[in-house]
Amino acid sequence: MKQLLLIALFICVLPFAAPTLADQSFDSSQQGFTNDDKSGLLLSGGAVLYGATAVTEIDGNSENGLEIVVTGTDGRLYIVQSDGTVVREIDTPITSCNSFSSTNKILGSSAVGAIRGEGTPYIVTPQGGLGDKACKGGVVSYNARTGERHGFFNLRAFSRWADFWAFSYSVKSTPALMDTTGNGKMEICFGAWDRNVYLLKPAKKNFKRGWYYNAADTVWSSCSFANIDNSPKMEIIVGTDISQNNDLNPPTPNGGYVYALNPPGEDKGAGQVNRGRFSTGKFKKFKHHSFRGELNDWYTSFNQTIFSSPVVAELIADNPGKEIVVGSGCYFPESSEDKRGKWVKILSASDGSVLQTLNASACSESEPAVGDIDNDGELEVIQAGNGAKAAGDGNSRIEAWDVTDPDPIWSTVLNDAGSTGGYGAHYQSPVVGDINGDGHMEVIISHNRSVLIFKGDTGEALTCDSNSCGDKPRLRTGGSLSSTPSLADIDGDGDLEIIQAGSRNGGGALYVWTDLVDIFPQEETTGAHAAYSTEWSTWRGNAQRNGVYE
């Protein structure tokens, strides 16, 4: 869509060359995640741009800790053990496409889950970067234990079969995994730049059944799920773009939508079959649903694109059912230096009505995080704000809200050793957890070359935020960061590690920090949470990437 130029420019100017790391003020790297006496485990391929790590149990052996899954921008997929051993490297289908650069083949994150219902974890990885239709985009799945490819949903092949025009075959959104029907198997939901939202059903081999919804514009947002009507099935919550089109009835303005899409099934109608140019073939069981058609339980329109991914949680006690919290994007008006969308919206999951508008410093593509950050037993909302001058006040920020008040309870400028970047919310998002075991929540986000940590209740920076660090530590990496960190006890010793993917010397790198209580002292009073617990531990909340707060 129209946003390509801005993001392509951002990718081109990322400073991947690493400075000397010998003088970094904080080095508590987990054993195995160092190279040449410097922090960061070097990966064999390209840098990690927006692809956040997924940390989960893969090999079935809890004694060796959790595994880390991450993808590089060159299309390579990695599985790394807790001791830094790279146990598997996989070149995904898009790796061999030379029409996209080595920094532009995978810009989303992988999901991990037992999609076939028999306990074996599978990795589902998006395919496609910024650009035209030269490469085969879509999603590819692998048996996480063997590395064997399970399936590849090829959007180029599908669009030709179904006979529709596609803007691009790229999938920037992160695939989301959820058992939407209660049969023990997980469906895969994702949005694509071919202007569709997809739900795939895994078979023993490949994806044999599913449907797609025509969103009439590119989809950057990832899917979430909610049961909005007490039926046996989950509905899909997703954001999309939309451009002005006065020929439609009713016409569409420039902006975006948040949808609740009702997966078709025997209790709610099978939908309309579209077999494209062929009456048989491998896609014959896929069903088509038209723009603003019968698949919608509801849709809510906004005057800005929805790049942000929705999160489903219980936020407002007196509203029946769950709520949806979502940010915006930063495009409309196209020619303006004052973009719309300086808000975070809270919607009712049951009907899509706007229950609260949280005033933000800037429009933001960042995903909201939720968590009880002030020990009051209620969930707060935390989001990063874009620092581009047209987006807001020119400062990248981290902000937190009590959902009963439109104004932030705190708003802190993102500063890494005195330097703040303009793209502080360019898809990296905050995570929330107790990193030092005192029962209080911290808020963690990547920015510039470091991972930054803030007190959850006040927003006070606990990491180096000025030109002179003093006694504040700096979780420094070897290159600019734009992916979301993860929090997990990867080595089974009872405390949390911070896991961050990024770059060093132009290539991919993984950073893991441990023994954080030695660097961030506990508060004198104990907080309300269990020691080393998490509220929102990773991008999209969990390794399945379904955006649901549990």
Coordinates of C-alpha atoms in Angstrom, one line a residue:
M1 CA 0.0 0.0 0.0
K2 CA 1.0 3.7 0.4
Q3 CA 3.1 3.0 3.5
L4 CA 5.8 1.1 1.6
L5 CA 8.0 4.1 0.8
L6 CA 8.3 5.2 4.4
I7 CA 9.1 1.8 5.8
A8 CA 11.5 1.0 2.9
L9 CA 13.4 4.2 3.7
F10 CA 13.5 3.1 7.4
I11 CA 15.0 -0.2 6.5
C12 CA 17.6 1.4 4.3
V13 CA 18.9 3.7 7.0
L14 CA 19.1 1.2 9.8
P15 CA 22.7 1.4 11.1
F16 CA 23.6 -2.3 11.4
A17 CA 27.3 -1.8 11.8
A18 CA 28.2 -2.5 15.4
P19 CA 30.4 -0.2 17.6
T20 CA 33.1 -1.6 19.9
L21 CA 31.3 -3.5 22.7
A22 CA 34.2 -3.8 25.1
D23 CA 33.2 -0.7 27.0
Q24 CA 29.5 -1.5 27.4
S25 CA 28.4 -0.7 30.9
F26 CA 26.3 -3.8 31.4
D27 CA 27.2 -7.3 30.3
S28 CA 25.3 -10.0 32.1
S29 CA 24.8 -12.3 29.1
Q30 CA 23.5 -15.8 29.6
Q31 CA 26.3 -18.3 29.2
G32 CA 26.4 -19.3 25.5
F33 CA 25.1 -16.0 24.2
T34 CA 28.5 -14.4 23.7
N35 CA 30.9 -14.4 20.8
D36 CA 34.5 -13.3 20.7
D37 CA 34.2 -12.1 24.3
K38 CA 31.3 -9.8 23.2
S39 CA 27.7 -10.0 23.9
G40 CA 25.4 -11.6 21.4
L41 CA 25.3 -15.0 19.8
L42 CA 26.0 -14.5 16.1
L43 CA 23.7 -16.2 13.7
S44 CA 24.8 -17.5 10.3
G45 CA 22.4 -15.3 8.3
G46 CA 20.9 -11.8 8.1
A47 CA 19.9 -9.4 10.8
V48 CA 16.6 -9.7 12.6
L49 CA 14.5 -6.7 11.9
Y50 CA 10.8 -6.9 13.2
G51 CA 10.9 -10.6 13.9
A52 CA 10.4 -11.2 17.6
T53 CA 11.6 -14.3 19.3
A54 CA 9.2 -17.1 20.3
V55 CA 10.4 -18.9 23.5
T56 CA 8.8 -22.3 24.3
E57 CA 9.3 -26.0 24.9
I58 CA 10.1 -27.7 21.5
D59 CA 12.3 -30.8 22.0
G60 CA 10.2 -32.3 24.8
N61 CA 13.2 -32.2 27.2
S62 CA 12.5 -29.8 30.0
E63 CA 15.8 -30.5 31.6
N64 CA 17.7 -28.5 28.9
G65 CA 15.4 -25.5 29.2
L66 CA 13.3 -23.8 26.6
E67 CA 14.1 -23.2 23.0
I68 CA 14.2 -19.9 21.1
V69 CA 12.7 -19.5 17.6
V70 CA 13.6 -16.5 15.4
T71 CA 13.8 -15.5 11.8
G72 CA 16.2 -13.3 9.9
T73 CA 15.4 -10.8 7.2
D74 CA 17.2 -13.0 4.7
G75 CA 14.5 -15.7 5.1
R76 CA 16.4 -18.1 7.4
L77 CA 14.7 -19.7 10.5
Y78 CA 16.6 -20.7 13.6
I79 CA 16.0 -22.9 16.6
V80 CA 18.4 -22.1 19.5
Q81 CA 18.7 -24.0 22.8
S82 CA 19.0 -22.2 26.2
D83 CA 22.7 -22.7 26.3
G84 CA 23.2 -20.9 22.9
T85 CA 23.5 -24.0 20.8
V86 CA 21.9 -23.5 17.4
V87 CA 20.1 -26.8 16.9
R88 CA 18.5 -26.1 13.5
E89 CA 18.8 -23.6 10.6
I90 CA 16.1 -23.7 7.9
D91 CA 16.1 -21.8 4.7
T92 CA 12.4 -21.0 4.1
P93 CA 11.0 -20.9 0.6
I94 CA 11.5 -17.1 0.2
T95 CA 15.2 -17.4 1.0
S96 CA 16.1 -18.3 -2.6
C97 CA 14.1 -15.4 -4.2
N98 CA 16.7 -12.8 -5.3
S99 CA 14.1 -10.2 -6.3
F100 CA 14.0 -9.1 -2.6
S101 CA 17.1 -8.1 -0.8
S102 CA 18.6 -10.0 2.1
T103 CA 17.2 -7.5 4.5
N104 CA 13.7 -7.7 3.1
K105 CA 12.4 -11.3 2.9
I106 CA 10.8 -11.9 6.3
L107 CA 9.7 -8.9 8.4
G108 CA 7.2 -10.7 10.6
S109 CA 7.5 -13.2 13.5
S110 CA 7.0 -16.9 13.7
A111 CA 4.3 -18.6 15.8
V112 CA 4.7 -22.0 17.5
G113 CA 2.0 -24.4 18.5
A114 CA 0.7 -27.9 18.3
I115 CA -1.5 -27.1 15.3
R116 CA -2.4 -30.7 14.5
G117 CA -3.5 -31.5 18.0
E118 CA -1.2 -34.4 18.7
G119 CA 1.3 -32.5 20.9
T120 CA 4.1 -32.0 18.3
P121 CA 5.0 -28.3 18.0
Y122 CA 5.0 -26.7 14.6
I123 CA 6.5 -23.4 13.6
V124 CA 4.4 -21.2 11.3
T125 CA 6.5 -18.4 9.6
P126 CA 5.3 -15.5 7.4
Q127 CA 6.9 -15.0 3.9
G128 CA 7.4 -11.7 2.1
G129 CA 9.0 -8.3 2.6
L130 CA 8.3 -4.9 1.2
G131 CA 7.9 -4.7 -2.6
D132 CA 6.1 -6.1 -5.6
K133 CA 4.9 -9.6 -6.5
A134 CA 8.3 -11.0 -7.6
C135 CA 8.5 -13.5 -4.7
K136 CA 6.2 -16.2 -3.5
G137 CA 4.7 -14.9 -0.2
G138 CA 2.4 -16.7 2.2
V139 CA 3.0 -18.8 5.3
V140 CA 5.2 -21.9 5.7
S141 CA 5.0 -24.5 8.5
Y142 CA 7.6 -26.9 9.9
N143 CA 7.7 -29.7 12.4
A144 CA 9.7 -28.0 15.1
R145 CA 11.3 -31.2 16.3
T146 CA 12.5 -32.6 12.9
G147 CA 12.7 -29.5 10.7
E148 CA 10.6 -31.2 8.1
R149 CA 8.4 -28.9 6.1
H150 CA 4.7 -29.5 6.8
G151 CA 3.1 -27.1 4.3
F152 CA 3.5 -23.9 2.3
F153 CA 0.4 -21.8 1.6
N154 CA 1.7 -20.0 -1.5
L155 CA -0.2 -16.7 -2.1
R156 CA 0.9 -16.4 -5.7
A157 CA -0.4 -19.8 -6.6
F158 CA -3.6 -19.2 -4.6
S159 CA -4.4 -15.8 -6.2
R160 CA -3.9 -17.3 -9.7
W161 CA -6.2 -20.2 -8.9
A162 CA -8.9 -17.9 -7.3
D163 CA -8.5 -15.4 -10.0
F164 CA -8.1 -12.2 -8.0
W165 CA -5.8 -9.2 -8.3
A166 CA -3.2 -8.9 -5.5
F167 CA -1.3 -5.8 -4.6
S168 CA 1.5 -8.0 -3.3
Y169 CA 2.0 -11.6 -2.0
S170 CA 3.8 -10.5 1.2
V171 CA 2.7 -11.3 4.7
K172 CA 3.9 -8.7 7.2
S173 CA 1.5 -9.8 9.9
T174 CA 2.4 -12.5 12.4
P175 CA 0.4 -15.8 12.0
A176 CA -1.9 -16.4 15.0
L177 CA -2.7 -19.9 16.2
M178 CA -6.0 -20.8 18.0
D179 CA -8.3 -23.7 18.3
T180 CA -11.4 -21.8 17.1
T181 CA -13.8 -24.7 17.0
G182 CA -12.9 -26.8 20.1
N183 CA -11.7 -29.9 18.1
G184 CA -8.2 -29.9 19.6
K185 CA -6.5 -28.6 16.4
M186 CA -5.3 -25.0 15.8
E187 CA -6.3 -22.9 12.9
I188 CA -3.9 -20.3 11.4
C189 CA -5.0 -16.8 10.9
F190 CA -3.1 -14.1 9.1
G191 CA -3.6 -11.0 7.0
A192 CA -1.7 -10.3 3.7
W193 CA -0.9 -7.6 1.3
D194 CA -3.1 -9.3 -1.3
R195 CA -5.9 -7.6 0.6
N196 CA -7.2 -10.7 2.3
V197 CA -7.5 -12.2 5.8
Y198 CA -7.0 -16.0 5.8
L199 CA -7.9 -18.8 8.2
L200 CA -6.2 -22.1 7.3
K201 CA -6.9 -25.5 8.7
P202 CA -3.9 -27.9 9.0
A203 CA -4.0 -31.4 7.7
K204 CA -1.5 -34.2 8.0
K205 CA 0.4 -32.6 5.2
N206 CA -0.1 -29.0 4.2
F207 CA -3.3 -26.9 4.6
K208 CA -6.2 -28.6 3.0
R209 CA -9.1 -26.4 3.9
G210 CA -9.9 -22.8 4.9
W211 CA -11.4 -19.5 3.9
Y212 CA -10.4 -16.0 3.0
Y213 CA -12.1 -12.6 3.5
N214 CA -11.6 -9.7 1.1
A215 CA -10.6 -6.7 3.1
A216 CA -10.4 -4.4 0.1
D217 CA -7.0 -3.2 1.1
T218 CA -3.7 -4.4 2.5
V219 CA -3.6 -6.0 5.9
W220 CA -0.6 -5.4 8.3
S221 CA -2.4 -6.2 11.6
S222 CA -2.2 -9.6 13.2
C223 CA -5.2 -11.6 14.3
S224 CA -6.6 -12.1 17.8
F225 CA -9.5 -14.2 19.0
A226 CA -12.6 -13.7 21.2
N227 CA -15.8 -15.6 21.9
I228 CA -18.2 -12.7 21.5
D229 CA -21.6 -14.6 21.4
N230 CA -21.2 -17.6 23.7
S231 CA -21.2 -20.0 20.7
P232 CA -18.9 -23.0 20.5
K233 CA -16.5 -21.1 18.3
M234 CA -14.1 -18.2 18.6
E235 CA -14.4 -15.1 16.4
I236 CA -11.4 -13.5 14.7
I237 CA -10.5 -9.9 15.6
V238 CA -8.2 -8.1 13.1
G239 CA -7.4 -4.6 11.9
T240 CA -7.1 -3.5 8.2
D241 CA -6.4 -0.5 6.0
I242 CA -9.0 1.1 3.8
S243 CA -8.7 3.7 1.1
Q244 CA -11.4 6.1 -0.1
N245 CA -13.7 4.6 -2.7
N246 CA -16.9 6.4 -3.5
D247 CA -18.0 3.7 -6.0
L248 CA -18.7 1.3 -3.1
N249 CA -22.0 1.1 -1.4
P250 CA -21.7 2.5 1.2
P251 CA -18.5 4.4 0.2
T252 CA -15.3 3.9 2.1
P253 CA -13.2 6.8 3.6
N254 CA -9.5 6.9 4.1
G255 CA -8.8 5.0 7.3
G256 CA -9.1 1.5 8.7
Y257 CA -11.4 -1.1 10.2
V258 CA -11.4 -3.4 13.2
Y259 CA -13.4 -6.5 12.4
A260 CA -15.0 -9.4 14.3
L261 CA -15.0 -12.1 11.6
N262 CA -17.2 -15.1 12.2
P263 CA -15.6 -18.4 11.0
P264 CA -18.0 -20.3 8.8
G265 CA -19.2 -23.7 10.0
E266 CA -22.2 -25.9 10.3
D267 CA -23.8 -23.8 13.0
K268 CA -23.4 -20.4 11.2
G269 CA -23.4 -21.1 7.5
A270 CA -20.9 -22.4 5.1
G271 CA -20.3 -19.2 3.1
Q272 CA -19.9 -18.8 -0.6
V273 CA -17.5 -21.1 -2.5
N274 CA -15.2 -19.5 -5.0
R275 CA -13.3 -22.0 -7.1
G276 CA -11.6 -19.4 -9.3
R277 CA -10.7 -20.6 -12.8
F278 CA -10.8 -24.3 -11.9
S279 CA -13.4 -26.6 -10.4
T280 CA -10.9 -29.0 -8.9
G281 CA -7.4 -28.7 -7.4
K282 CA -5.6 -28.4 -4.2
F283 CA -7.5 -25.2 -3.2
K284 CA -11.0 -26.5 -4.0
K285 CA -12.1 -26.6 -0.3
F286 CA -11.3 -22.9 0.2
K287 CA -14.2 -20.5 0.6
H288 CA -14.4 -16.8 -0.3
H289 CA -16.2 -14.1 1.6
S290 CA -16.7 -10.7 0.2
F291 CA -15.9 -7.2 1.6
R292 CA -18.3 -6.2 4.4
G293 CA -20.2 -9.4 3.6
E294 CA -21.9 -12.2 5.6
L295 CA -18.7 -13.1 7.6
N296 CA -18.8 -9.9 9.7
D297 CA -20.3 -10.0 13.2
W298 CA -19.4 -6.4 13.3
Y299 CA -16.8 -3.9 12.0
T300 CA -15.8 -0.5 13.4
S301 CA -14.3 2.2 11.2
F302 CA -11.6 4.6 12.1
N303 CA -10.0 7.6 10.4
Q304 CA -6.5 6.1 10.4
T305 CA -5.0 2.8 9.1
I306 CA -4.9 0.0 11.7
F307 CA -1.4 -1.4 11.6
S308 CA -1.5 -2.1 15.3
S309 CA -2.5 -5.6 16.3
P310 CA -5.5 -6.0 18.7
V311 CA -5.3 -7.6 22.1
V312 CA -8.2 -9.3 23.8
A313 CA -8.5 -9.0 27.6
E314 CA -10.9 -8.3 30.5
L315 CA -10.4 -4.5 31.0
I316 CA -13.7 -3.0 32.0
A317 CA -15.5 -4.9 34.7
D318 CA -19.0 -3.4 34.1
N319 CA -18.9 -4.1 30.4
P320 CA -20.3 -7.6 29.5
G321 CA -17.7 -9.9 28.0
K322 CA -14.1 -9.2 27.0
E323 CA -12.7 -6.0 25.5
I324 CA -10.3 -5.3 22.6
V325 CA -7.5 -2.8 22.9
V326 CA -5.8 -1.6 19.7
G327 CA -3.6 1.2 18.4
S328 CA -3.6 2.9 15.0
G329 CA -1.1 3.5 12.2
C330 CA 0.6 6.6 10.9
Y331 CA -0.4 7.4 7.3
F332 CA -3.5 9.5 6.9
P333 CA -3.7 12.3 5.8
E334 CA -1.2 11.4 3.1
S335 CA 0.2 14.9 2.6
S336 CA 0.0 16.1 6.2
E337 CA 2.8 16.5 8.7
D338 CA 0.2 16.0 11.4
K339 CA -1.0 12.5 11.2
R340 CA -4.3 11.3 12.7
G341 CA -4.6 8.4 15.1
K342 CA -3.0 9.8 18.3
W343 CA -5.0 7.3 20.4
V344 CA -5.5 3.8 21.7
K345 CA -9.0 2.5 21.5
I346 CA -10.8 0.1 23.8
L347 CA -13.7 -1.7 22.1
S348 CA -16.4 -4.0 23.3
A349 CA -15.8 -7.5 21.9
S350 CA -19.5 -8.2 21.7
D351 CA -20.4 -5.4 19.3
G352 CA -17.3 -3.3 18.4
S353 CA -18.5 -0.1 20.1
V354 CA -15.8 2.2 21.4
L355 CA -15.8 2.1 25.2
Q356 CA -12.8 4.4 25.8
T357 CA -10.3 6.5 23.8
L358 CA -6.9 6.7 25.5
N359 CA -5.1 9.9 24.5
A360 CA -1.6 9.1 23.2
S361 CA 1.3 11.3 22.3
A362 CA 1.5 10.0 18.8
C363 CA -0.1 7.6 16.3
S364 CA 1.5 4.2 16.7
E365 CA 1.9 0.9 14.9
S366 CA 2.9 -0.7 18.1
E367 CA 0.9 -3.4 19.7
P368 CA -0.5 -2.6 23.2
A369 CA 0.6 -4.7 26.1
V370 CA -1.7 -5.2 29.1
G371 CA -0.8 -6.0 32.7
D372 CA -1.3 -5.0 36.3
I373 CA 1.7 -2.7 36.6
D374 CA 0.6 -0.8 39.7
N375 CA -0.4 -3.7 42.0
D376 CA -4.1 -2.6 42.1
G377 CA -5.5 -5.9 40.8
E378 CA -6.7 -4.3 37.5
L379 CA -5.1 -4.3 34.1
E380 CA -3.5 -1.3 32.7
V381 CA -2.6 -0.6 29.0
I382 CA 1.0 0.1 27.9
Q383 CA 2.0 1.2 24.4
A384 CA 5.0 2.7 22.6
G385 CA 4.6 6.0 20.7
N386 CA 6.1 6.8 17.4
G387 CA 8.8 9.5 17.5
A388 CA 8.5 10.7 13.9
K389 CA 7.8 14.4 13.8
A390 CA 4.6 13.9 11.7
A391 CA 3.4 11.3 14.2
G392 CA 3.3 13.3 17.4
D393 CA 5.5 15.5 19.5
G394 CA 8.8 14.3 17.9
N395 CA 9.7 12.0 20.8
S396 CA 9.5 8.2 21.0
R397 CA 7.7 7.4 24.2
I398 CA 6.5 4.6 26.4
E399 CA 3.1 5.3 27.9
A400 CA 0.7 3.7 30.3
W401 CA -3.0 4.2 31.0
D402 CA -5.6 3.2 33.6
V403 CA -8.5 2.3 31.4
T404 CA -10.9 4.5 33.3
D405 CA -8.9 7.7 32.5
P406 CA -8.3 8.9 28.9
D407 CA -4.9 10.5 29.9
P408 CA -1.8 8.5 30.6
I409 CA -0.8 7.7 34.2
W410 CA 2.8 8.2 33.0
S411 CA 4.6 9.0 29.7
T412 CA 8.3 8.6 29.4
V413 CA 10.6 9.4 26.5
L414 CA 12.6 6.4 25.2
N415 CA 16.2 7.3 25.8
D416 CA 19.2 5.0 25.2
A417 CA 22.3 6.6 26.8
G418 CA 21.0 10.0 25.9
S419 CA 19.8 9.1 22.4
T420 CA 16.2 8.8 21.2
G421 CA 15.2 7.4 17.8
G422 CA 12.4 8.6 15.6
Y423 CA 11.0 5.1 15.2
G424 CA 10.5 4.0 18.8
A425 CA 7.2 2.3 17.9
H426 CA 8.0 0.9 14.5
Y427 CA 6.5 -2.5 15.3
Q428 CA 8.5 -3.1 18.5
S429 CA 6.2 -3.3 21.4
P430 CA 6.5 -3.5 25.2
V431 CA 6.5 -6.6 27.4
V432 CA 5.6 -6.7 31.1
G433 CA 7.2 -8.9 33.9
D434 CA 8.9 -9.0 37.2
I435 CA 12.6 -9.2 36.2
N436 CA 14.1 -9.0 39.7
G437 CA 11.7 -11.2 41.8
D438 CA 10.3 -8.5 44.1
G439 CA 6.7 -8.8 43.0
H440 CA 6.6 -5.5 41.1
M441 CA 6.1 -5.3 37.4
E442 CA 8.6 -3.8 35.0
V443 CA 8.0 -2.6 31.5
I444 CA 10.6 -3.6 28.9
I445 CA 11.1 -2.5 25.3
S446 CA 13.9 -2.3 22.7
H447 CA 15.1 1.1 21.4
N448 CA 18.1 2.2 19.4
R449 CA 20.8 -0.2 20.4
S450 CA 19.6 -1.3 23.8
V451 CA 16.8 -2.9 25.7
L452 CA 15.2 -0.3 28.1
I453 CA 13.5 -1.1 31.4
F454 CA 11.0 1.1 33.3
K455 CA 9.3 0.8 36.7
G456 CA 5.7 -0.3 36.0
D457 CA 4.0 2.0 38.4
T458 CA 5.8 5.2 37.7
G459 CA 7.5 4.9 34.3
E460 CA 10.9 5.7 35.8
A461 CA 13.8 4.6 33.6
L462 CA 15.9 1.9 35.3
T463 CA 18.4 1.7 32.4
C464 CA 20.8 4.3 31.1
D465 CA 18.8 7.2 29.8
S466 CA 21.4 10.0 29.7
N467 CA 24.8 10.7 28.2
S468 CA 26.4 9.7 31.5
C469 CA 25.0 6.4 32.7
G470 CA 26.1 6.8 36.3
D471 CA 25.0 3.7 38.2
K472 CA 22.3 2.8 35.7
P473 CA 23.0 -0.3 33.6
R474 CA 22.8 -0.4 29.8
L475 CA 21.6 -3.6 28.1
R476 CA 23.5 -2.8 24.9
T477 CA 23.5 -4.7 21.6
G478 CA 25.6 -4.5 18.5
G479 CA 23.0 -2.9 16.2
S480 CA 19.8 -1.0 16.0
L481 CA 16.7 -2.9 17.4
S482 CA 13.2 -2.9 16.1
S483 CA 11.8 -6.2 17.4
T484 CA 10.0 -7.0 20.6
P485 CA 11.9 -8.6 23.5
S486 CA 10.7 -11.8 25.3
L487 CA 10.7 -12.7 29.0
A488 CA 11.1 -16.3 30.0
D489 CA 13.0 -18.6 32.4
I490 CA 14.8 -20.3 29.6
D491 CA 17.3 -22.2 31.8
G492 CA 14.8 -23.4 34.5
D493 CA 16.5 -21.8 37.5
G494 CA 13.4 -19.9 38.6
D495 CA 14.2 -16.4 37.4
L496 CA 13.5 -14.5 34.2
E497 CA 15.8 -13.9 31.3
I498 CA 15.4 -11.1 28.7
I499 CA 15.7 -12.5 25.2
Q500 CA 16.2 -10.0 22.3
A501 CA 16.9 -10.6 18.6
G502 CA 18.8 -8.1 16.6
S503 CA 22.0 -7.7 14.7
R504 CA 25.7 -7.3 15.0
N505 CA 28.1 -6.3 12.2
G506 CA 25.2 -6.6 9.7
G507 CA 24.3 -10.2 10.6
G508 CA 21.7 -11.7 12.9
A509 CA 22.4 -12.0 16.6
L510 CA 20.6 -13.2 19.7
Y511 CA 21.1 -11.5 23.1
V512 CA 20.1 -13.1 26.5
W513 CA 20.6 -11.4 29.8
T514 CA 20.3 -13.3 33.1
D515 CA 20.7 -12.8 36.9
L516 CA 18.9 -9.5 36.5
V517 CA 18.3 -9.1 40.3
D518 CA 22.1 -8.5 40.6
I519 CA 21.8 -5.5 38.3
F520 CA 18.3 -4.2 39.2
P521 CA 17.9 -4.3 43.0
Q522 CA 14.6 -5.3 44.5
E523 CA 12.3 -2.7 46.0
E524 CA 12.1 -2.6 49.8
T525 CA 8.4 -3.5 49.8
T526 CA 7.1 -6.6 48.1
G527 CA 4.7 -6.2 45.2
A528 CA 1.4 -8.0 44.6
H529 CA 2.7 -10.5 42.0
A530 CA 4.4 -13.8 42.3
A531 CA 8.2 -13.5 42.0
Y532 CA 9.5 -13.6 38.4
S533 CA 5.9 -13.8 37.0
T534 CA 5.0 -12.1 33.7
E535 CA 1.9 -10.3 32.6
W536 CA 2.7 -9.9 28.9
S537 CA 5.8 -11.8 28.1
T538 CA 6.4 -11.5 24.4
W539 CA 5.1 -10.2 21.0
R540 CA 1.3 -11.0 20.8
G541 CA 1.4 -12.3 24.4
N542 CA 2.5 -15.9 23.8
A543 CA 4.3 -18.3 21.4
Q544 CA 1.0 -18.9 19.6
R545 CA 0.8 -15.2 18.9
N546 CA -2.9 -15.1 19.4
G547 CA -3.0 -11.7 21.3
V548 CA -5.2 -13.0 24.1
Y549 CA -4.4 -12.1 27.7
E550 CA -4.6 -15.1 30.1

